Coordinates of N, CA and C in Angstrom, one line a residue:
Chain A
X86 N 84.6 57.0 -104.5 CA 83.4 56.3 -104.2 C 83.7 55.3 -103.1
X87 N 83.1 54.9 -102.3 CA 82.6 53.8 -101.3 C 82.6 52.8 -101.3
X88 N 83.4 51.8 -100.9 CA 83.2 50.3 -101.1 C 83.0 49.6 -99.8
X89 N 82.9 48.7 -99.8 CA 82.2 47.8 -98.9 C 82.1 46.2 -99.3
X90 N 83.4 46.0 -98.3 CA 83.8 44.6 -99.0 C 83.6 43.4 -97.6
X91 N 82.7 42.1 -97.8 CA 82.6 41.1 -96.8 C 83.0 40.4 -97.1
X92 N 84.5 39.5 -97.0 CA 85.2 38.3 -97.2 C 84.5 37.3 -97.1
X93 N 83.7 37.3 -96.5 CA 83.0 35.7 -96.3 C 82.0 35.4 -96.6
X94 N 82.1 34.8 -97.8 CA 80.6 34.7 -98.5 C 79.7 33.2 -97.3
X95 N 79.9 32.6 -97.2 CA 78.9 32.1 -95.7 C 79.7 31.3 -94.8
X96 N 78.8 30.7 -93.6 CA 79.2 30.9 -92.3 C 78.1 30.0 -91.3
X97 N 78.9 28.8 -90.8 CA 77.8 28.5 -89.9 C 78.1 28.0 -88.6
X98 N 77.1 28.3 -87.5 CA 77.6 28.3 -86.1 C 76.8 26.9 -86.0
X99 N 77.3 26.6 -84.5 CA 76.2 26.1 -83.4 C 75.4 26.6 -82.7
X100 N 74.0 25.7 -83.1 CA 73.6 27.0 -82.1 C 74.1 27.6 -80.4
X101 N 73.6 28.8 -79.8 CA 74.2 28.6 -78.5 C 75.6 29.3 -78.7
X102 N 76.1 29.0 -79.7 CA 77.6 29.6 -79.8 C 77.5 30.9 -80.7
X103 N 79.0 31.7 -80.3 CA 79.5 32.8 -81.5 C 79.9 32.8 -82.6
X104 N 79.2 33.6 -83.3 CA 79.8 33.9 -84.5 C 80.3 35.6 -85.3
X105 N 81.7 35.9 -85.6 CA 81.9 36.7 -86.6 C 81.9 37.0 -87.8
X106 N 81.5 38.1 -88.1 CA 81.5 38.4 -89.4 C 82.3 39.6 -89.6
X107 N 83.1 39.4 -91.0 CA 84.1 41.0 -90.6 C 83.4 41.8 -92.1
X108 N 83.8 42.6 -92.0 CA 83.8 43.8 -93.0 C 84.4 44.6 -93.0
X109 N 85.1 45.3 -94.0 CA 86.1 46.4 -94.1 C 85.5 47.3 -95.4
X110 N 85.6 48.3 -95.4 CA 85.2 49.6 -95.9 C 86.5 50.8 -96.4
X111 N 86.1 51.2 -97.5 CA 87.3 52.1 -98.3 C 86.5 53.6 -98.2
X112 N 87.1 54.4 -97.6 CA 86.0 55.8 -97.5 C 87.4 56.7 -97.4
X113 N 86.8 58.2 -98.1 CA 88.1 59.1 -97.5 C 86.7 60.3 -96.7
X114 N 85.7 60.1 -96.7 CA 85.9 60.5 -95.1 C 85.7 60.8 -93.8
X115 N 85.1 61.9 -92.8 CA 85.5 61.3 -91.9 C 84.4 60.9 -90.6
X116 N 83.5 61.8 -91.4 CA 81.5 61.8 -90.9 C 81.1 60.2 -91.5
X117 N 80.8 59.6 -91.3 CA 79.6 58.0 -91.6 C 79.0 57.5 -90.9
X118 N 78.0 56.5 -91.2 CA 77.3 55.6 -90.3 C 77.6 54.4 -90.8
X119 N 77.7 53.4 -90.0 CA 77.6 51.8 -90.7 C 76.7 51.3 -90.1
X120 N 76.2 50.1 -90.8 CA 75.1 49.4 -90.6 C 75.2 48.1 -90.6
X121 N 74.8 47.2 -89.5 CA 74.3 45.4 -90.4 C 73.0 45.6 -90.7
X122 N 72.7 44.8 -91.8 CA 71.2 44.7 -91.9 C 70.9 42.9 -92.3
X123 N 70.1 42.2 -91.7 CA 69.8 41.1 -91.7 C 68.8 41.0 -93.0
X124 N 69.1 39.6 -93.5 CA 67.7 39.5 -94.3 C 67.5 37.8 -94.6
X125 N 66.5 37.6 -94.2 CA 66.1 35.9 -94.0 C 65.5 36.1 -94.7
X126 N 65.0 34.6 -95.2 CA 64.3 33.7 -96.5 C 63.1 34.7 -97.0
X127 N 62.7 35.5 -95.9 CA 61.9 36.6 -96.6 C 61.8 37.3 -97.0
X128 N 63.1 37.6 -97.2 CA 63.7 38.8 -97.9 C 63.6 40.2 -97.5
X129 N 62.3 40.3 -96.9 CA 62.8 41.9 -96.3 C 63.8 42.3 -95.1
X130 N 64.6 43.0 -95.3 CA 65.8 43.7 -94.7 C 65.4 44.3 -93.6
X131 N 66.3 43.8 -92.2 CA 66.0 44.1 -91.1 C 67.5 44.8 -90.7
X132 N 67.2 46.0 -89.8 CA 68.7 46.5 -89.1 C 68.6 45.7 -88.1
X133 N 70.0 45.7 -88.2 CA 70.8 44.9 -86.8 C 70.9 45.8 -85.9
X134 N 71.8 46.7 -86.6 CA 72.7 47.5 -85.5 C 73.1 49.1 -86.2
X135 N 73.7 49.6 -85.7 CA 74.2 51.2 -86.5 C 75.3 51.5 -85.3
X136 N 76.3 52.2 -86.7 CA 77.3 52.9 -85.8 C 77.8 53.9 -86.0
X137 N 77.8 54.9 -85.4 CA 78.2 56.2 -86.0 C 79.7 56.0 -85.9
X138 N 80.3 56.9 -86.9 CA 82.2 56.8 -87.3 C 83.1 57.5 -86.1
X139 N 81.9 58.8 -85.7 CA 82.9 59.7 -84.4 C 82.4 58.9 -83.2
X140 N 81.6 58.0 -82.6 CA 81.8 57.7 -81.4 C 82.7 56.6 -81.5
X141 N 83.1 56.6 -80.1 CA 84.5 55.4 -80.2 C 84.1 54.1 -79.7
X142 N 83.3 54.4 -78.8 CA 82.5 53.3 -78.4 C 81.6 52.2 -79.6
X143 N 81.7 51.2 -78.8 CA 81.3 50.4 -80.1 C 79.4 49.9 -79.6
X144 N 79.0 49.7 -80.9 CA 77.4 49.4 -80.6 C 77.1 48.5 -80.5
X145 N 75.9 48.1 -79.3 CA 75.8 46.9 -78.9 C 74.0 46.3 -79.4
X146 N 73.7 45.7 -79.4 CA 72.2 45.6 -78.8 C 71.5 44.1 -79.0
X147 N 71.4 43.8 -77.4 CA 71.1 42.7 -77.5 C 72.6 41.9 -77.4
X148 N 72.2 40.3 -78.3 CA 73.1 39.7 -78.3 C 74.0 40.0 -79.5
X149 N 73.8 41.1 -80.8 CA 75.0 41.7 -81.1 C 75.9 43.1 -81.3
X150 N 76.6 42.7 -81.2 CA 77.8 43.4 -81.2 C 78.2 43.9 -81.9
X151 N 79.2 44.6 -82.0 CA 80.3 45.2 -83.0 C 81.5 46.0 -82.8
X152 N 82.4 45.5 -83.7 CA 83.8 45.8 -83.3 C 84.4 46.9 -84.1
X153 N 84.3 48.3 -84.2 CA 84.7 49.2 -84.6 C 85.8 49.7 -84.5
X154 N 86.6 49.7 -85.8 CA 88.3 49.8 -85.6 C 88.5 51.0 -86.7
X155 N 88.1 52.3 -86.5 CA 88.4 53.2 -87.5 C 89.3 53.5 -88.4
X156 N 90.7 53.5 -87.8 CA 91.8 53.7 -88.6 C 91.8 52.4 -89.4
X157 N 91.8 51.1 -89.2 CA 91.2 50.1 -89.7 C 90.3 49.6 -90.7
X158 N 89.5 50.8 -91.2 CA 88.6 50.9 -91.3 C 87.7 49.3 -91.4
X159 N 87.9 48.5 -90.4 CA 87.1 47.5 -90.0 C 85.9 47.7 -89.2
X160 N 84.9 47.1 -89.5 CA 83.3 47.1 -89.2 C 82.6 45.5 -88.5
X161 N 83.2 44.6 -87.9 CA 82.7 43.4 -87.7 C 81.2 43.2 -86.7
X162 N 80.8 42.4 -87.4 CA 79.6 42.2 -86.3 C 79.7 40.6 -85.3
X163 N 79.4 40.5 -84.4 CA 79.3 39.2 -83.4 C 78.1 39.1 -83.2
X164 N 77.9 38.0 -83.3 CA 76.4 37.3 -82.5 C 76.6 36.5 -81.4
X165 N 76.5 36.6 -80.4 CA 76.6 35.9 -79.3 C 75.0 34.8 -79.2
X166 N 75.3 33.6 -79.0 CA 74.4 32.8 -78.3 C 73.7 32.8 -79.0
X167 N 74.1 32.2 -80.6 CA 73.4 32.2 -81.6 C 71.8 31.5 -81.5
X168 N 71.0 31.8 -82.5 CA 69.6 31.1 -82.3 C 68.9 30.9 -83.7
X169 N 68.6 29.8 -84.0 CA 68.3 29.2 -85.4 C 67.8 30.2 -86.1
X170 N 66.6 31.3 -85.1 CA 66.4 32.2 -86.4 C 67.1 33.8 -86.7
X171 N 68.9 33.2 -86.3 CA 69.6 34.0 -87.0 C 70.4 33.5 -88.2
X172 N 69.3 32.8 -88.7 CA 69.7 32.0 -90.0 C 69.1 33.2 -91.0
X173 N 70.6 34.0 -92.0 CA 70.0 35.1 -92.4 C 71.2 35.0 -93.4
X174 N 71.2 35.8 -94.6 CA 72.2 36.6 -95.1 C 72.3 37.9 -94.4
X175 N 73.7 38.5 -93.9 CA 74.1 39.6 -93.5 C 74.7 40.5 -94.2
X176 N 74.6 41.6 -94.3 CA 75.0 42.9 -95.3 C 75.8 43.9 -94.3
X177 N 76.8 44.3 -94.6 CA 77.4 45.6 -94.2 C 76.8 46.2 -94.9
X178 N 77.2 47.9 -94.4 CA 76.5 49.3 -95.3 C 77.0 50.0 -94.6
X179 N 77.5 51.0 -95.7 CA 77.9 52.5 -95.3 C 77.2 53.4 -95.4
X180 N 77.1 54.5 -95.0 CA 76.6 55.8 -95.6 C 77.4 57.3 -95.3
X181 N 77.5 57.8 -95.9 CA 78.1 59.4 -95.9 C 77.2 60.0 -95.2
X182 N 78.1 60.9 -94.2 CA 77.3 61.3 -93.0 C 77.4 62.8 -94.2
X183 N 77.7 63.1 -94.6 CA 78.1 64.5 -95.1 C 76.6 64.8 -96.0
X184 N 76.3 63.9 -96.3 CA 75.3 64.3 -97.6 C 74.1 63.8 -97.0
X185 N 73.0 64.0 -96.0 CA 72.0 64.1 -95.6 C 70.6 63.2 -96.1
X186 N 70.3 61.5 -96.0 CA 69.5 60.8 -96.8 C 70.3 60.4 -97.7
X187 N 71.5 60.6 -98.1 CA 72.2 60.3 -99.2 C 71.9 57.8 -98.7
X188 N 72.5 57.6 -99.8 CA 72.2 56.2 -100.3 C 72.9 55.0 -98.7
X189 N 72.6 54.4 -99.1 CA 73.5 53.3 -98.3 C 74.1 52.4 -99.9
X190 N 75.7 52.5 -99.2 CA 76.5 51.1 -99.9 C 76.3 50.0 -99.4
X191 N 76.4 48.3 -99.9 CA 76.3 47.2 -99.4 C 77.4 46.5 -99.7
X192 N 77.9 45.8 -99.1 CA 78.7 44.5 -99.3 C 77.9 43.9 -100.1
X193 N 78.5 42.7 -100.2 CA 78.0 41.8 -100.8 C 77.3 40.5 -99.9
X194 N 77.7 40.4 -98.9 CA 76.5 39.6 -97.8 C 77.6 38.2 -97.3
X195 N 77.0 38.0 -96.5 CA 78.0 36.9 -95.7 C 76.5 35.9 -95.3
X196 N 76.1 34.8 -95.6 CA 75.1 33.9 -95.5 C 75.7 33.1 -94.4
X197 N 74.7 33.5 -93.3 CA 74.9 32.6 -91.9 C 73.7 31.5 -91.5
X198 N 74.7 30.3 -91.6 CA 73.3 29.2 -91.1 C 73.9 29.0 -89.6
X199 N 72.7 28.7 -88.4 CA 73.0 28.2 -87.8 C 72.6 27.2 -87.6
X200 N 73.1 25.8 -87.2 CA 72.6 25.0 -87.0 C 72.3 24.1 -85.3
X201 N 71.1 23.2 -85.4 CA 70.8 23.1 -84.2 C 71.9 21.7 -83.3
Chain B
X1500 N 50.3 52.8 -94.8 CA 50.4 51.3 -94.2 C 51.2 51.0 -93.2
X1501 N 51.4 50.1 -92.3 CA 52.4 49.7 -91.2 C 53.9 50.2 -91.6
X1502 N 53.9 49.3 -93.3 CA 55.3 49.0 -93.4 C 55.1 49.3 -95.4
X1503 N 56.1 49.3 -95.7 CA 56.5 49.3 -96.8 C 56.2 48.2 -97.7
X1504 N 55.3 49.0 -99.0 CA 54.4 47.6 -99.6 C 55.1 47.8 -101.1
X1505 N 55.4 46.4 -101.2 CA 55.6 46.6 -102.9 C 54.6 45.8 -103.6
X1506 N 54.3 46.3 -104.8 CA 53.8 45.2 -106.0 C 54.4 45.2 -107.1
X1507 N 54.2 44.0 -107.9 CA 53.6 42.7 -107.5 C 55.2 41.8 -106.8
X1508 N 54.4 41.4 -106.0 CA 55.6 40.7 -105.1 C 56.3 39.3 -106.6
X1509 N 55.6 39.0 -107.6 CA 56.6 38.2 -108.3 C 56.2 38.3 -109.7
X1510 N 56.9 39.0 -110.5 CA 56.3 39.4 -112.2 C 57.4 38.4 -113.1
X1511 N 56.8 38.0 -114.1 CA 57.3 36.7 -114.7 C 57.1 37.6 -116.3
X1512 N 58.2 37.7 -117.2 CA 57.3 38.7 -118.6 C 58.6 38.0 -119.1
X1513 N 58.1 38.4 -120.6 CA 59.1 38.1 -122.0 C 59.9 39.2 -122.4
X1514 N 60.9 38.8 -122.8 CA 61.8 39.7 -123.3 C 61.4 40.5 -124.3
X1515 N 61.3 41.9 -123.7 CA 61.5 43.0 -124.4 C 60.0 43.9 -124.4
X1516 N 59.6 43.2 -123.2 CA 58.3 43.4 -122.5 C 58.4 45.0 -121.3
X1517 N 57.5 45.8 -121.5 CA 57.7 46.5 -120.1 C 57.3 46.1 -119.1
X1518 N 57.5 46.7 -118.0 CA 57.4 46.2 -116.7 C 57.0 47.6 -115.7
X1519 N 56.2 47.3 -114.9 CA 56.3 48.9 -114.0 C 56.2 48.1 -112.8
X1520 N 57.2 48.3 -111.4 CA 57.3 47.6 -109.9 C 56.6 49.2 -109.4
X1521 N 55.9 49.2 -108.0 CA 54.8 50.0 -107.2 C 56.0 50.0 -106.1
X1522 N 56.0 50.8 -105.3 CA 56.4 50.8 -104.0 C 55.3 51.7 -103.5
X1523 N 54.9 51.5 -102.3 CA 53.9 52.4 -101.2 C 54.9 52.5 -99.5
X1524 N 55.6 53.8 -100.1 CA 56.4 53.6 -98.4 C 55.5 53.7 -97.1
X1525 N 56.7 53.8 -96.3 CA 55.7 54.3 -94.8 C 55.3 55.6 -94.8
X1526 N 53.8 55.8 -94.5 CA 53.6 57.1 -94.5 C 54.5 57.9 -93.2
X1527 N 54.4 59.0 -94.3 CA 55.5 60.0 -93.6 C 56.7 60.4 -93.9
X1528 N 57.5 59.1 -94.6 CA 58.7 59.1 -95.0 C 59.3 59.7 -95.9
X1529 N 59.6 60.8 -96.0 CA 60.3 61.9 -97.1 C 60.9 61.2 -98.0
X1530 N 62.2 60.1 -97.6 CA 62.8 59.9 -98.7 C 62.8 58.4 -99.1
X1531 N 62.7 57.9 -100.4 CA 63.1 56.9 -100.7 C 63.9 56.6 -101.8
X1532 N 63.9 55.0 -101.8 CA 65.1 54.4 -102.3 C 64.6 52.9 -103.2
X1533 N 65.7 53.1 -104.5 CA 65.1 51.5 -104.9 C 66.8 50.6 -105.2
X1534 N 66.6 49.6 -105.1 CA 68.1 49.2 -105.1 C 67.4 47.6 -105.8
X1535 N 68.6 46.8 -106.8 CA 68.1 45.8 -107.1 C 69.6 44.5 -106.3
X1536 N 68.7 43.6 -106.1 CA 69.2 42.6 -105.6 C 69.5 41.4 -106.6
X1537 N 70.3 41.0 -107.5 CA 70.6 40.0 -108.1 C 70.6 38.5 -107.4
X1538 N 70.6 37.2 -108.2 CA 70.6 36.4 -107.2 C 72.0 35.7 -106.6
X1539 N 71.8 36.0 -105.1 CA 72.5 35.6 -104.4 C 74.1 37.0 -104.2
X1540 N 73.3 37.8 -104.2 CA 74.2 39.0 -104.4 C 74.0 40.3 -103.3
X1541 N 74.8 40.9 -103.9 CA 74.5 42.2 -103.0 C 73.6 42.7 -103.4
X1542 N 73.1 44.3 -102.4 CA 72.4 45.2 -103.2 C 73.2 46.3 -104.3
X1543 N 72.5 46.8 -105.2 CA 72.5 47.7 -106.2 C 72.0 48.6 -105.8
X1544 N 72.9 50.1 -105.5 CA 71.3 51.1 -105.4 C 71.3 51.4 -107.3
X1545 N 70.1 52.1 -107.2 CA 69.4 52.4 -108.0 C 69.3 54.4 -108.3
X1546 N 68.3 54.2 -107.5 CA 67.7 55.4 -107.4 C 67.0 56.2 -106.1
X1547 N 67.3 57.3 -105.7 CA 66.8 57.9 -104.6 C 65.9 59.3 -104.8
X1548 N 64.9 59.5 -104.5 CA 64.1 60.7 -103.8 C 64.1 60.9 -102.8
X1549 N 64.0 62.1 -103.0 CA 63.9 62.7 -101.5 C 62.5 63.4 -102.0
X1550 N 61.5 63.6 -101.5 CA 59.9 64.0 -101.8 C 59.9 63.6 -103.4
X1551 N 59.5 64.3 -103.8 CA 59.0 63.9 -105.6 C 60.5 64.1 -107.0
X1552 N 61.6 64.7 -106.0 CA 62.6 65.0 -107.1 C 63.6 63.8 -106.0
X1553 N 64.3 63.5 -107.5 CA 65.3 62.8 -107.5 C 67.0 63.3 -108.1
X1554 N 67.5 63.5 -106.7 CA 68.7 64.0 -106.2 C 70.0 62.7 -107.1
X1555 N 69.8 62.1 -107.1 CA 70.6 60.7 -107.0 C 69.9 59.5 -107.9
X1556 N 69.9 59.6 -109.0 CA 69.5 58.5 -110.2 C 71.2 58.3 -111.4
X1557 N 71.9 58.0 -110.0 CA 73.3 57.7 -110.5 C 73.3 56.0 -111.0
X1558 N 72.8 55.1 -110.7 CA 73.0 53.9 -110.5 C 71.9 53.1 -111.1
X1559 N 71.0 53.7 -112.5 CA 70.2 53.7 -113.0 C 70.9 53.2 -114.0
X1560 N 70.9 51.5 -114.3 CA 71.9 50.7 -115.0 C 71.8 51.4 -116.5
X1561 N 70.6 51.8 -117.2 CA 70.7 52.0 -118.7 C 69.3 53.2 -119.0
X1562 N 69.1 53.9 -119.8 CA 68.1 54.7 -120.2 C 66.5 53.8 -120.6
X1563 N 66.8 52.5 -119.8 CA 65.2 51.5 -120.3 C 65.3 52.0 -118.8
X1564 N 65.9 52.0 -117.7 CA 65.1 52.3 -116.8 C 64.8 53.7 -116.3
X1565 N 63.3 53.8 -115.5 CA 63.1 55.4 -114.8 C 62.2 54.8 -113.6
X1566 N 62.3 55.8 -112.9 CA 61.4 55.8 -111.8 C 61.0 57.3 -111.6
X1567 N 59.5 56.8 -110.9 CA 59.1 58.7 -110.5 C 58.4 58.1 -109.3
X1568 N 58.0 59.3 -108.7 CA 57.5 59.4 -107.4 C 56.8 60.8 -107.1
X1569 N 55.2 60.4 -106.9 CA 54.3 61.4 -106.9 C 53.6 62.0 -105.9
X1570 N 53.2 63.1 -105.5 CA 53.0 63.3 -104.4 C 53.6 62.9 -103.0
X1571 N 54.6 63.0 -103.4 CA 55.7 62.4 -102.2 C 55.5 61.1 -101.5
X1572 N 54.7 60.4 -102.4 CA 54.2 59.0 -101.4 C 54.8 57.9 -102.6
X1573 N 53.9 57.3 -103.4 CA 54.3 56.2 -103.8 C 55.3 56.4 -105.3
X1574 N 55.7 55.3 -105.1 CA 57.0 55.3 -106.8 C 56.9 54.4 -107.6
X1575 N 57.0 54.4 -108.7 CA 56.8 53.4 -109.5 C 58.5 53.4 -110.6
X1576 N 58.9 52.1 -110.2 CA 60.3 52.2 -111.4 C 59.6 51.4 -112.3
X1577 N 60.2 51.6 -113.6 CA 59.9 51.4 -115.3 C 61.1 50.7 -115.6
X1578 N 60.9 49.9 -116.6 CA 61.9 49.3 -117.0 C 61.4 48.5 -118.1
X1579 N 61.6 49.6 -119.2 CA 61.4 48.6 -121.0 C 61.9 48.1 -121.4
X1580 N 61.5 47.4 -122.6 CA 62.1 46.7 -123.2 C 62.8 46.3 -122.4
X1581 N 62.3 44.5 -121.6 CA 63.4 44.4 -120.5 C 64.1 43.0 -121.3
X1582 N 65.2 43.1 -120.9 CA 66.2 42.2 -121.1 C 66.4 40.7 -120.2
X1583 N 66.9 39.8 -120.2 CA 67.1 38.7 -119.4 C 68.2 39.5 -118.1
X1584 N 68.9 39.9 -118.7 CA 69.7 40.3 -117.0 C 69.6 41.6 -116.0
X1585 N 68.1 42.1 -116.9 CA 67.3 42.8 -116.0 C 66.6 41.7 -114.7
X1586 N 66.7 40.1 -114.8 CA 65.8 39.2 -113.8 C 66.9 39.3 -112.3
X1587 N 66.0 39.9 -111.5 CA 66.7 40.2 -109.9 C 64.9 40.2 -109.0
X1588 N 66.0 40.7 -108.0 CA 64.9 41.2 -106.8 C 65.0 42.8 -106.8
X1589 N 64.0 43.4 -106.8 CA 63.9 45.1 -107.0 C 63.5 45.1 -105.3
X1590 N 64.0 45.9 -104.7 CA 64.3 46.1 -103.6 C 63.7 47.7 -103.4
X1591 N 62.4 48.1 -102.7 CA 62.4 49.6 -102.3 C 62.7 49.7 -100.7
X1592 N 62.9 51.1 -100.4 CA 63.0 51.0 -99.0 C 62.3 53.0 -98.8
X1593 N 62.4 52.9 -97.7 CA 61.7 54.4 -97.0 C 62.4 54.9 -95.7
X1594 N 63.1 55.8 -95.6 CA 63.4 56.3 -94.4 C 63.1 57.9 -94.4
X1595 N 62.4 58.1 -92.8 CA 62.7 59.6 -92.5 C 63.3 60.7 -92.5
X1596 N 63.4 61.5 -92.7 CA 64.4 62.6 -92.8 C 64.3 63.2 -91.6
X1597 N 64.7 63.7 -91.2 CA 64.3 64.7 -90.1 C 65.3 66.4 -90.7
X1598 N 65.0 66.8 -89.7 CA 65.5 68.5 -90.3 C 67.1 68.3 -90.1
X1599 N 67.5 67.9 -91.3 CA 69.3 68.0 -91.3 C 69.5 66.8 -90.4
X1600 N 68.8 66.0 -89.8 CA 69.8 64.9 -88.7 C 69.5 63.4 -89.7
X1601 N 70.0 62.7 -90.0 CA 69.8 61.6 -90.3 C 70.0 60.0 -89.6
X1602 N 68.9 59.8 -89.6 CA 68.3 58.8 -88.9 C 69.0 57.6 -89.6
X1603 N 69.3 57.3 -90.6 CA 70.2 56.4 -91.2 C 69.3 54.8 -91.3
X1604 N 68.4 54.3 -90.7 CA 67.7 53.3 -90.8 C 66.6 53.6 -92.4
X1605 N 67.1 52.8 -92.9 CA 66.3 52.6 -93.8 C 65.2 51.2 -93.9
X1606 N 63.7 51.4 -94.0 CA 62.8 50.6 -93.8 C 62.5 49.8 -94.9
X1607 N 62.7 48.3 -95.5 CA 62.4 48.2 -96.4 C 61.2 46.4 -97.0
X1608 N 61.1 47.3 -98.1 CA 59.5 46.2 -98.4 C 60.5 45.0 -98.7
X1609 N 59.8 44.3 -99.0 CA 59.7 42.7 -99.2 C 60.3 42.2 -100.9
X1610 N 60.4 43.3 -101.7 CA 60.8 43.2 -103.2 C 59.8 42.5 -103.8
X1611 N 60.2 43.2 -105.2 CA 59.3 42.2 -106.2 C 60.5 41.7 -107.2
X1612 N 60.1 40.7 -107.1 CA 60.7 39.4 -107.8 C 60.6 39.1 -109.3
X1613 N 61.4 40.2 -110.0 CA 61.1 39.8 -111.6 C 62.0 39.1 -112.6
X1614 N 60.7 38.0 -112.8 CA 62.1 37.6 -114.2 C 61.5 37.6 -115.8
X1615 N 62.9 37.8 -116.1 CA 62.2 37.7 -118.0 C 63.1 36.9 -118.2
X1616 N 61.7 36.1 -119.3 CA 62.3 34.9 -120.2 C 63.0 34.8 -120.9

């Protein structure tokens, strides 16, 4: 099975400034997608970002990032130039590229304040 | 609808009460998903369909809970005789399928918010 583990239970920037978040993932294998998914005080779950496991290149959009280290199996996400309403809890997620719809895994979430 | 609707957005009941949470996905969306959110936690999946059958009802904490899903559109999870550490956020979500490619974004409602006393 799939784990998906986020060391940092929260996290707060300045605004204007960077912040990381890491994640690391236990998979044997070798098709996946990973995910951030955002979720503020409103609770519905927003994607950040997505990354497929075979491209090498890492995904970008907007002001975040991510740092894809396969053999590593590290997953970090960056926010550049943070902005108060990236005041969110953040989720890693995996999913098995093999099994078609199959579920998403979650971390356990990394709660980011920024402050002004 | 635009987006993915749950009801009731906040159910408050007594122990040992049933309960039934609504999801109404995006139209269109072949497959969904229910996952519960504990407080201050991660998600839990739950349960997954793909149209009206369900492939994946691995994570279906105990036999008080079920979910079905009819006509390939709305779901409703069940959950009897509910317990105090059944109180979380019930979390649905909806994503597309397409033919064999997966789109991997999963779209999700707002949860309903249940607690028992």
């Amino acid at each position: 099975a799939q784990t998906v583990t986020q060391s940092q239970p929260e996290m707060s920037v300045q605004e204007a400034e960077t912040v990381t978040l890491s994640c690391t993932y236990d998979t044997s294998e070798s098709n996946y997608y990973l995910f951030w998914y955002k979720q503020p005080p409103s609770r519905q779950m927003i994607l950040v970002i997505r990354q497929e496991a075979y491209k090498q290149q890492n995904a970008t959009e907007n002001r975040f990032s991510v740092n894809f280290q396969k053999a590593a199996k590290s997953f970090s996400l960056k926010i550049s130039d943070s902005q108060l309403g990236d005041t969110a809890m953040y989720f890693c997620a995996f999913m098995n590229g093999q099994a078609a719809g199959n579920k998403l895994t979650f971390g356990g979430g990394t709660r980011v304040l920024v402050k002004p | 609808g635009a987006g993915v609707s749950q009801s009731p957005s906040n159910k408050v009941t007594e122990k040992g009460k049933d309960v039934e949470l609504r999801c109404d996905p995006i139209s269109g969306h072949t497959a969904l998903y229910w996952y519960r959110q504990s407080l201050g936690q991660g998600l839990e999946f739950l349960i997954y369909f793909q149209g009206n059958s369900a492939p994946d009802k691995s994570g279906l904490p105990s036999d008080r809970f079920s979910a079905e899903r009819t006509g390939g559109s709305v779901s409703t999870l069940t959950i009897q005789r509910t317990q105090q550490e059944d109180s979380a956020v019930y979390l649905c979500a909806s994503s597309e399928k397409g033919q064999g490619v997966i789109t991997g974004e999963l779209f999700f409602g707002e949860g309903s918010r249940l607690t028992v006393l």
